[in-house]
């Protein structure tokens, strides 16, 4: 076996009408972010449309919600009414109830399935992209677990029965696109949904918020860790500092440099990583897809130094002899025994220089859209700040503490939140304590801070 980039495969991948194109999503899927503005998901109806699609697919139904008006008519025809007026009133009631559900008025778990994607052709593509990302990362490998959780929460009321009848089952399966890099996050999400299920009303209110939160944290961590190339950590989350919406900030606080400013800098030229990883995937030895830099490092650690050297040399050969044909001003880089980290960095830097700025801009704006749509706090001269509102904080604390009857030592709450991707500085922690105290969720065993416990919220 040879361990090289396949120059012909790369040529077939990048070349279009003799010109170099910065393609992606052939060998590795990284983030569900478009580079075309019309396809950007704006989440005008929140994240509930992605949750609705998830529950439909879990139940073997269509990805997209399609209301079957004939089924409502057949139910009406089979009913017994004392007058035509009563029949018409009942039909109007059902239609209005279904319309309310489609507008996100959800009172039962199965109502989620009647939430459609946005009625805009291009933006719908963006929402469907987020569905695939969320489903692949958090649901796919645990489908039976989630099916069991939600089947136990289903109702038997008439409206729910009509909803079940009014959809057409479809056994279509979706090929995996994205790979979960953080197994701890995936298992934590499953555990949190199980915890939420102990209080169905709370789950209905906060499930979409929780799904959104885990999506955003996964995206942010993928960006930060991929930027580390082979030094990426998949068993430890990078520190991303949030503020509380109720707080005032200052440049001296941790959030200023470790919050939204950090993410903006990390995403600024990240599109080049998507392309670089897909170029690397055109090699002579990969049988499956979705390899990130760390996957190559782990692979060559097992293959030995000779195989790694052969691969590294092929990277520099491709830069110096192939890529330069498309971009003659490319600086050639002599192979002088560079390690894998350096070779990947050189390849990324070389490719990054010729990515059009409008692509970088649209890509990064698509990422910032989800951050500012759901986590934005206006900070005046500080600009936009990454912050959690009260509902988000309560939901995360609720799953951190656990079901009714549980208590969590206050000092351990911060650890539980960090496991879920939320880091606070000491001032934000003090604000959270005030919130918990005001809501009577703090059990003070004594005057000692170590003896304080957070009560169960569920």
Short mmCIF file of N, CA and C in Angstrom, two decimals, residues 8 32 74 98 122 128 176 187 231 233 295 347 367 379 403 406 409:
data_model
loop_
_atom_site.label_atom_id
_atom_site.label_comp_id
_atom_site.label_asym_id
_atom_site.label_seq_id
_atom_site.Cartn_x
_atom_site.Cartn_y
_atom_site.Cartn_z
N UNK A 8 -4.40 12.64 -9.24
CA UNK A 8 -5.47 12.59 -10.24
C UNK A 8 -6.83 12.77 -9.57
N UNK A 32 -22.50 22.70 8.90
CA UNK A 32 -23.66 22.91 8.02
C UNK A 32 -23.83 24.37 7.63
N UNK A 74 -61.67 12.36 6.24
CA UNK A 74 -62.13 11.00 6.45
C UNK A 74 -62.54 10.77 7.91
N UNK A 98 -54.47 22.50 14.52
CA UNK A 98 -53.30 22.09 13.73
C UNK A 98 -52.51 23.31 13.26
N UNK A 122 -34.88 28.66 -0.33
CA UNK A 122 -33.44 28.67 -0.07
C UNK A 122 -33.13 28.53 1.42
N UNK A 128 -32.52 22.45 6.71
CA UNK A 128 -32.33 21.02 6.49
C UNK A 128 -30.87 20.63 6.72
N UNK A 176 -25.25 8.92 6.56
CA UNK A 176 -24.53 9.80 7.49
C UNK A 176 -23.64 10.77 6.70
N UNK A 187 -23.16 11.59 24.46
CA UNK A 187 -23.75 10.81 25.56
C UNK A 187 -24.39 11.72 26.59
N UNK A 231 -3.32 18.71 16.98
CA UNK A 231 -3.34 18.86 18.44
C UNK A 231 -4.77 18.97 18.97
N UNK A 233 -8.27 18.30 20.62
CA UNK A 233 -8.68 17.47 21.76
C UNK A 233 -10.16 17.14 21.62
N UNK A 295 -7.37 12.36 12.91
CA UNK A 295 -7.53 10.99 12.42
C UNK A 295 -6.28 10.54 11.66
N UNK A 347 -0.11 23.24 4.23
CA UNK A 347 -1.14 23.02 3.20
C UNK A 347 -2.32 23.95 3.42
N UNK A 367 -22.20 31.35 10.47
CA UNK A 367 -21.92 30.85 11.81
C UNK A 367 -22.35 31.86 12.86
N UNK A 379 -23.73 44.80 24.00
CA UNK A 379 -22.79 45.28 25.02
C UNK A 379 -22.33 46.70 24.83
N UNK A 403 -33.34 14.75 38.05
CA UNK A 403 -34.78 14.66 38.32
C UNK A 403 -35.15 15.11 39.73
N UNK A 406 -33.36 15.13 43.52
CA UNK A 406 -31.91 15.30 43.50
C UNK A 406 -31.51 16.65 44.07
N UNK A 409 -24.35 19.75 44.78
CA UNK A 409 -23.49 20.70 45.50
C UNK A 409 -23.15 21.86 44.59
#
